[in-house]
Structure formats: structure tokens, C-alpha cells
XYZ file of C-alpha atoms in Angstrom:
460
model
C -106.363 25.037 -18.245
C -102.805 23.991 -17.509
C -100.767 24.755 -14.410
C -97.080 25.024 -15.234
C -94.362 24.847 -12.571
C -92.248 27.977 -12.908
C -88.993 26.294 -11.841
C -89.136 22.878 -13.496
C -91.479 23.612 -16.424
C -93.419 20.485 -15.497
C -96.979 20.700 -16.811
C -100.054 19.519 -14.914
C -103.445 19.628 -16.655
C -106.319 20.978 -14.562
C -109.813 22.242 -15.220
C -111.942 24.932 -13.633
C -113.562 22.343 -11.387
C -110.303 20.701 -10.270
C -110.414 20.436 -6.455
C -108.526 23.157 -4.659
C -106.693 20.482 -2.644
C -105.095 19.258 -5.863
C -103.714 22.729 -6.530
C -102.505 23.008 -2.940
C -100.757 19.659 -3.241
C -98.994 20.900 -6.360
C -97.614 23.855 -4.426
C -96.598 21.742 -1.441
C -95.023 18.976 -3.495
C -92.838 21.372 -5.458
C -92.244 23.718 -2.500
C -93.073 26.818 -4.536
C -95.272 29.763 -3.754
C -96.881 30.395 -7.147
C -97.696 28.571 -10.389
C -98.739 30.483 -13.529
C -101.887 29.214 -15.251
C -101.956 29.135 -19.048
C -104.533 28.019 -21.553
C -103.871 25.116 -23.881
C -102.162 27.396 -26.370
C -99.747 28.553 -23.689
C -101.239 32.017 -23.160
C -101.050 33.103 -19.465
C -104.439 33.664 -17.877
C -103.561 34.012 -14.195
C -101.586 32.635 -11.280
C -102.319 29.929 -8.743
C -100.606 31.024 -5.551
C -100.869 30.950 -1.801
C -103.411 33.768 -2.082
C -106.805 33.596 -3.840
C -106.344 31.227 -6.822
C -107.724 32.041 -10.238
C -110.907 30.064 -10.865
C -111.035 28.495 -7.371
C -112.559 31.115 -5.100
C -114.164 28.896 -2.481
C -110.975 28.180 -0.456
C -107.589 29.853 -0.404
C -104.716 27.613 -1.311
C -102.698 29.028 1.604
C -105.235 27.605 4.053
C -104.824 24.156 2.575
C -101.061 24.361 2.459
C -100.999 25.388 6.120
C -103.230 22.468 7.055
C -100.787 19.820 5.844
C -100.018 17.404 8.675
C -96.791 17.534 10.631
C -96.037 14.508 12.804
C -93.797 15.346 15.767
C -91.746 13.038 17.995
C -88.810 13.958 20.188
C -86.887 16.784 18.486
C -88.159 15.681 15.058
C -91.001 16.875 12.840
C -92.071 14.900 9.762
C -94.125 16.538 7.000
C -95.111 13.577 4.795
C -96.550 15.600 1.897
C -93.307 17.534 1.586
C -91.199 14.409 2.184
C -89.321 16.451 4.746
C -87.874 15.447 8.121
C -86.683 18.215 10.430
C -84.662 18.023 13.630
C -85.015 21.254 15.588
C -86.056 22.917 12.289
C -82.932 21.666 10.486
C -83.436 19.279 7.534
C -82.277 15.703 8.161
C -80.576 13.857 5.303
C -82.573 10.691 4.778
C -82.920 8.437 1.743
C -86.302 8.053 0.107
C -86.711 4.399 1.202
C -85.914 5.182 4.832
C -88.315 8.141 4.699
C -91.097 5.890 3.368
C -90.476 3.434 6.218
C -90.560 6.224 8.797
C -93.822 7.555 7.396
C -95.417 4.122 7.484
C -94.374 3.582 11.108
C -95.291 6.994 12.551
C -98.723 6.859 10.949
C -99.464 3.862 13.196
C -97.527 4.539 16.419
C -97.305 1.592 18.787
C -98.683 -0.856 16.198
C -96.739 -3.707 14.671
C -96.185 -2.998 10.975
C -95.275 -6.272 9.271
C -92.106 -6.567 7.234
C -94.038 -7.789 4.185
C -96.364 -4.798 4.398
C -93.423 -2.415 4.674
C -91.595 -3.938 1.712
C -94.755 -3.834 -0.401
C -95.221 -0.148 0.435
C -91.635 0.958 0.034
C -90.715 -1.138 -3.024
C -94.058 -1.087 -4.843
C -94.273 -3.826 -7.463
C -90.653 -4.867 -6.962
C -89.385 -8.008 -5.256
C -86.515 -7.339 -2.859
C -84.706 -9.381 -0.266
C -85.537 -8.788 3.401
C -81.973 -7.611 3.927
C -82.822 -4.415 2.023
C -85.481 -3.606 4.588
C -83.087 -4.253 7.468
C -80.484 -2.012 5.874
C -82.938 0.867 5.424
C -84.245 0.512 8.982
C -80.638 0.620 10.182
C -80.043 3.833 8.204
C -83.240 5.306 9.655
C -82.186 4.443 13.200
C -78.818 6.109 12.681
C -80.416 9.267 11.304
C -82.750 9.456 14.318
C -80.014 8.645 16.821
C -82.083 5.674 17.997
C -80.429 4.132 21.042
C -78.263 7.167 21.825
C -78.827 9.275 24.924
C -81.823 7.225 25.961
C -83.696 7.816 22.692
C -85.904 4.950 21.560
C -87.980 5.203 18.387
C -88.119 1.887 16.540
C -88.518 -1.528 18.152
C -87.958 -4.784 16.263
C -90.301 -7.739 16.552
C -88.028 -10.568 15.443
C -89.237 -12.171 12.236
C -92.400 -10.043 12.167
C -91.772 -6.336 11.651
C -91.273 -3.049 13.455
C -93.086 -0.727 15.868
C -92.692 3.012 16.378
C -92.479 3.281 20.164
C -91.931 7.014 20.817
C -94.831 9.363 21.679
C -96.240 11.021 18.568
C -98.298 14.190 18.108
C -99.939 15.514 14.946
C -100.192 19.231 14.229
C -100.410 21.655 11.350
C -97.274 22.270 9.376
C -96.271 25.739 8.189
C -96.899 26.643 4.598
C -94.289 25.575 2.083
C -91.539 28.138 1.782
C -90.581 29.586 -1.595
C -87.490 28.152 -3.196
C -84.323 30.075 -2.279
C -82.716 32.111 -4.999
C -80.123 30.226 -7.001
C -76.573 31.087 -5.972
C -74.924 33.552 -8.303
C -71.449 32.098 -7.923
C -69.642 29.080 -6.608
C -67.983 29.877 -3.294
C -66.485 26.521 -2.331
C -65.393 23.150 -3.704
C -65.951 21.106 -0.556
C -66.768 17.428 -1.143
C -70.088 16.193 0.196
C -69.636 14.276 3.446
C -71.652 11.041 3.369
C -71.173 9.985 6.991
C -71.836 11.785 10.238
C -68.907 13.239 12.154
C -68.955 11.745 15.656
C -67.361 13.098 18.806
C -65.799 16.190 17.254
C -68.436 18.911 17.710
C -66.435 20.717 20.398
C -63.246 20.580 18.336
C -65.019 21.938 15.251
C -66.540 24.847 17.205
C -63.202 25.645 18.813
C -61.337 25.658 15.496
C -63.991 27.810 13.773
C -63.611 30.390 16.543
C -59.795 30.270 16.484
C -59.733 30.771 12.698
C -61.368 34.143 13.202
C -58.397 35.238 15.323
C -55.494 33.389 13.681
C -54.737 33.289 9.969
C -52.908 29.942 9.995
C -54.215 27.044 12.031
C -52.923 23.488 11.658
C -54.914 20.445 12.739
C -52.290 17.942 13.841
C -52.511 14.306 14.878
C -51.563 10.741 13.953
C -52.888 8.939 10.908
C -56.550 8.022 11.122
C -57.379 10.471 13.935
C -59.878 12.323 11.706
C -58.003 15.469 10.682
C -59.544 15.720 7.224
C -63.082 15.102 8.484
C -62.732 17.820 11.112
C -61.193 20.231 8.607
C -64.079 19.709 6.197
C -66.623 20.281 8.971
C -64.827 23.512 9.932
C -64.732 24.576 6.278
C -68.460 23.936 5.828
C -69.220 25.998 8.907
C -67.059 28.841 7.548
C -68.364 29.119 3.982
C -70.401 32.259 4.634
C -67.563 33.932 6.549
C -65.248 34.472 3.594
C -66.273 36.780 0.769
C -64.347 34.827 -1.857
C -65.123 31.381 -0.563
C -63.559 28.312 1.000
C -61.279 26.127 -1.119
C -60.122 22.597 -0.355
C -56.772 21.394 -1.750
C -55.881 17.730 -1.227
C -52.102 17.452 -1.343
C -52.006 13.672 -0.774
C -51.813 12.737 -4.495
C -48.737 14.930 -5.073
C -45.551 12.921 -5.474
C -43.469 16.036 -6.183
C -43.450 18.775 -3.527
C -42.691 21.377 -6.225
C -46.289 20.954 -7.454
C -47.881 22.318 -4.270
C -48.297 25.942 -5.506
C -49.634 24.717 -8.865
C -52.171 22.463 -7.129
C -53.469 25.421 -5.122
C -53.579 27.649 -8.207
C -55.521 25.018 -10.143
C -58.183 24.740 -7.432
C -58.532 28.535 -7.361
C -58.827 28.689 -11.136
C -55.537 30.453 -11.857
C -53.038 29.503 -14.560
C -49.545 30.469 -13.437
C -46.636 29.656 -15.712
C -43.367 30.309 -13.958
C -40.385 28.457 -12.601
C -41.328 29.979 -9.241
C -45.149 30.042 -9.114
C -45.397 31.182 -5.471
C -45.109 34.955 -6.127
C -47.665 34.741 -8.929
C -50.111 32.810 -6.770
C -49.727 35.226 -3.867
C -50.262 38.154 -6.224
C -53.424 36.583 -7.644
C -55.048 36.248 -4.218
C -53.584 39.391 -2.634
C -56.909 41.268 -2.600
C -59.153 38.292 -1.822
C -60.759 37.234 1.417
C -60.867 33.439 1.385
C -60.026 30.298 3.355
C -57.576 27.755 1.947
C -57.751 24.227 3.344
C -54.414 22.500 2.710
C -55.072 18.839 3.462
C -52.397 16.164 4.045
C -49.306 18.363 4.201
C -46.973 15.912 5.918
C -45.280 14.386 2.852
C -44.732 17.806 1.226
C -44.239 19.661 4.490
C -41.402 21.983 3.389
C -43.249 23.164 0.282
C -46.523 23.576 2.168
C -44.780 25.564 4.901
C -43.018 27.801 2.348
C -46.283 28.538 0.551
C -48.169 29.189 3.788
C -45.517 31.638 4.976
C -45.574 33.496 1.649
C -49.381 33.792 1.727
C -49.348 35.075 5.310
C -46.862 37.782 4.320
C -48.423 38.784 0.990
C -52.203 38.225 1.199
C -53.544 39.830 4.364
C -57.116 38.530 4.117
C -56.368 34.919 3.225
C -56.670 32.399 6.058
C -55.182 28.886 5.943
C -56.423 25.708 7.617
C -53.846 22.939 7.273
C -53.942 19.263 8.248
C -50.734 17.377 8.871
C -49.178 14.713 11.038
C -46.705 17.365 12.199
C -46.917 21.173 12.466
C -45.731 23.344 9.574
C -43.529 25.238 12.011
C -43.809 28.677 10.401
C -44.270 32.065 12.033
C -47.900 32.792 12.846
C -48.977 29.131 12.977
C -51.360 27.982 15.715
C -51.758 24.246 16.301
C -54.879 22.270 17.233
C -54.082 18.673 18.180
C -56.911 16.169 17.886
C -57.236 13.767 20.819
C -58.422 10.145 20.491
C -62.135 9.416 20.848
C -62.958 8.462 24.423
C -64.413 5.002 24.965
C -64.961 4.840 28.715
C -62.689 4.145 31.671
C -60.636 0.923 31.488
C -61.722 -2.034 33.642
C -65.124 -0.456 34.317
C -68.044 -2.520 32.963
C -70.574 -0.359 31.114
C -74.140 -1.116 30.121
C -75.350 -0.190 26.630
C -76.698 3.262 27.557
C -73.519 4.181 29.454
C -71.224 2.952 26.682
C -73.081 4.883 23.960
C -72.328 8.111 25.805
C -68.699 7.716 24.658
C -67.989 8.739 21.044
C -65.598 5.841 20.351
C -68.356 3.321 21.117
C -70.927 5.403 19.241
C -68.703 5.401 16.157
C -68.183 1.630 16.358
C -71.934 0.981 16.643
C -72.817 3.290 13.756
C -70.214 1.845 11.398
C -71.074 -1.747 12.335
C -74.725 -1.007 11.575
C -73.738 0.397 8.178
C -71.841 -2.794 7.322
C -74.393 -5.275 8.683
C -77.601 -3.409 7.929
C -78.464 -3.596 11.609
C -76.384 -3.806 14.764
C -77.593 -3.338 18.308
C -75.429 -2.568 21.297
C -76.611 -4.629 24.249
C -75.716 -4.681 27.916
C -73.892 -7.952 27.197
C -71.658 -6.779 24.342
C -71.216 -3.125 25.423
C -68.169 -3.822 27.668
C -66.519 -5.780 24.846
C -67.080 -3.000 22.314
C -65.703 -0.444 24.780
C -62.639 -2.663 25.310
C -62.082 -2.933 21.539
C -62.166 0.860 21.176
C -59.734 1.271 24.079
C -57.311 -1.276 22.601
C -57.409 0.683 19.341
C -56.387 3.832 21.250
C -59.555 5.679 20.262
C -58.293 6.161 16.684
C -61.423 6.671 14.509
C -59.963 4.952 11.430
C -58.980 1.851 13.450
C -62.414 1.741 15.090
C -64.116 1.955 11.694
C -61.909 -0.812 10.278
C -62.691 -3.001 13.301
C -66.440 -2.377 13.031
C -66.306 -3.548 9.413
C -65.113 -7.001 10.587
C -67.943 -7.649 13.061
C -69.860 -9.552 10.417
C -66.940 -11.945 10.005
C -65.801 -12.471 13.594
C -68.608 -11.217 15.817
C -67.881 -8.825 18.680
C -66.184 -11.424 20.908
C -64.146 -12.897 18.082
C -63.037 -9.458 16.999
C -61.802 -8.676 20.513
C -59.730 -11.870 20.651
C -58.056 -11.207 17.281
C -56.987 -7.614 17.943
C -53.431 -8.604 18.869
C -52.940 -9.283 15.147
C -54.561 -6.012 14.155
C -52.455 -5.335 11.068
C -53.755 -8.552 9.486
C -57.259 -8.049 10.870
C -58.052 -4.421 10.043
C -58.071 -4.529 6.271
C -61.631 -3.669 5.238
C -61.576 0.064 4.600
C -63.879 1.681 2.061
C -62.806 1.168 -1.540
C -63.875 4.751 -2.250
C -61.507 6.056 0.423
C -57.858 7.017 -0.088
C -55.466 4.032 -0.268
C -53.774 5.046 2.992
C -57.109 4.555 4.834
C -58.065 1.141 3.453
C -55.988 -0.850 5.932
C -54.339 -0.104 9.248
C -50.955 -1.095 7.806
C -51.392 1.365 4.929
C -52.059 4.164 7.430
C -48.943 3.195 9.361
C -46.829 2.934 6.190
C -47.929 6.434 5.074
C -46.552 7.842 8.347
C -43.392 5.723 8.169
C -42.598 6.767 4.615
C -42.525 10.477 5.443
C -39.932 9.976 8.188
C -36.273 10.725 7.649
C -33.891 7.759 7.705
C -32.662 8.518 11.268
C -36.283 8.719 12.419
C -37.060 5.388 10.755
C -34.054 3.803 12.436
C -35.175 5.102 15.818
C -38.677 3.692 15.258
C -37.327 0.262 14.283
C -35.401 -0.082 17.537
């Protein structure tokens, strides 16, 4: 007999005496509730499911699925057979290598697991440098929040390996849930966020709530404060609120403000050919309930404001979330200004645990760990890191750029070079927008959108 996965069409050969546990593992691995059984000619002869399986009457598959181990620690639950890590029943994004390392460590809590043993298990048959292991452990620590709020999960034995130091309990995991139905339509175009948003949970919740009451809300703040990241988090939280979806329009690439309506129409899938596309766009969305995210409005502010005002007047169920370095200043606009990330009181020495309670320091530590593979905040360097974040005015982009230079200067060296920050902070992500790759580029973006009198005033 052959068991065929309904969803993937993968075929697994079995016989009438194949152990029931093998069938259960098939269900768990693929997270499905039933697999049709066919003979070798492809003719269906029954179904292997979480009930009584065809040809295997001695044990129900559901009993075996339910008996799969779940390893719990802190707010986390790891189900190794499903390769699933949950935090308070919410899936945690974790790469396959980091998940393999976590599984190896939690299976032997308190024991030293050697680095060679870990690399042999995680990269089977492949030679890799030790730095790869350090990088994956760093990613694992960030996903677990290791070192934040008093949490401690993984301890390093220098030159030897790692120990899992948190209390661990083993219990039964619930049966694998059926796959959710495939979505029938696309209801957003939001880009996947690859890094965790730090220190903005309250702002996101506040903006989500305000969007229910106000149709135009602008997130306003200086360059690098995190307006786009917050807007995307708000948009993700709002996807199920709007019948016709949530649509993100990045206006930064537009050199001509007259292209703003066309850019919005293109994202929404409309083709509008007119010298004045605004009325056509408004007419196309008049009967829709959706959220438009207009990102980076500042350099096309007049056109963005004109479009927003027209949509508010002509499309009663369309809401707009804008990001800009200045408000749109149209009727019906409500403004949410983003504050800097706090980094602790000035001139107050903080130990590592105290410093990590401040989001500016937390962001620095997380980004430094990403760049170095591993970075640990200690009682010795915590006051210096807090001072760096304060000198950078709590601006997330500046903190990220500074954290990227720790490998070159060290924490102390970085602090001493901050007076020349425009030369120092030049290591932004190549995948990021050009205006975020250096601190000077962020400043120039703001400067270039000023009027000539405003530029003259700034130069004084």
C-alpha cells in the first residue's frame, strides 16, 4: 500500500504491517489530519486519519499523535517532531539551524553540549566554521529573549560548548491541527519584516485603536525614528479589519510628485489613464473598505496631501495611514508623533539587567549580536552602551548604525568616536533604502526636502 499526502502529493510506501507510529509520524510531520491510502495502481482503498486507521486496528493514530513530546520552559513550548516553537501558543520564527540547536540543548538540560557535537548534529556531514555555530546561537538567544527581563536560557562555556540552564518540563503535545484553508484572495501587499520591532508595542496598539476612530492618521517624526517599521506593524495588525485589504505604497522612489496617484493606483491594480488621475482613483475605490499606507510622504507632501483629502471626501470607507517627517496638514488628519527610544537616565550607572529594560539599549544589543554573531551586555559595558544610545538621541537608525561598528571599534572605542558620528555611522544594511545606509544620508534626505529659506535657517 501507499500513503499519499493530500496536500503535497508526496508518496510514502507502507505495508499492512508498517508500525502505527510510522503512520502517526507522517501525520505529525506534515501537520495534516488525514492521508488517503491507495494501492500500487493508485486506486483508493481507505484513509489513514486521526481516527481508526485502515489496516492498523491495534492503536489509534490520534493517541500516538497526542503523545508526541512537548518540552516547556518559561513561556515557550517546543514540539520537536513538528519542528515547532511556541511562545504563549504563538509560533516563534526560528531558522532550522537554530531550532536544531535548541532541540539538542533542551533534550539535555543543565548538561554541557560540546560545540563539536552541536556542529556535527546541526550540519550533518558538512564542515563549517565555528563562527556559524556562534551566529546561530546568537539568533536563538534573540528569539528567546535570553538576557532580557531576567530571562536566562543558554549559558556559554568558553571554548567548550553551551548549556541550557532554564528549568524544563516534558508533557504531551496536542494533536497536530489540520492545515488552514488556503486564502481565496490576496488582501495585502505588506513586505515581510525580518527583524523584531523593539520598544514600539504601545505606539502600535495606540495607532491601531486610533485608526478605528479616525480615517487619516499620520505617523510623524525625524528621519530614522522608525516610522515605516511602526506603520507596517500597525498594518499587519489591521489586515483582518478591512474587507478589501491593507495596501502599502512606498512613495520614496518617486522623483515626480505628479506620479503619486498613479503609484497608488498601480498597487491597487487599477489602470487609470488621465491627465488628472485623482478623480478616477477615488471613483475606483469609492465602494471599498480598505486601508492605504502612504509611506515616506515628505518629499511629495503637496501631492500626498491633495490625494488624501480627495479620498477622505469621496471614499467614505477608505482609511489612510501616512508616514512623513511633517504632517500632511489636511482637514481630518490626526497626528501620532514617535518619541525617541529611552535608554535610561543620564549620569546614572546601570547594570546589565537594568540597562536592558530600556528599549534603546535592547535594540543596540540585538543589532550588535546580529553583526557579531554573539554579543553580551555585561555590568561593565552596560553604562557605556546606555551612554552611546543617549548621545544618539534614542534614534533607532543611529543606534543600529552604531551597533554595526562594535566589531571594528569595540564598545569603548565606539563611545569615544561618536563626536565624528557622520564619518562613523556608515554601515547600514545594503538591502535597506539608500537614505538609511548612513547617518549622513538620512540627514541629507531631510535637508533636501526643505525650502531654500528653511535650509538657510538650518545652516546658521
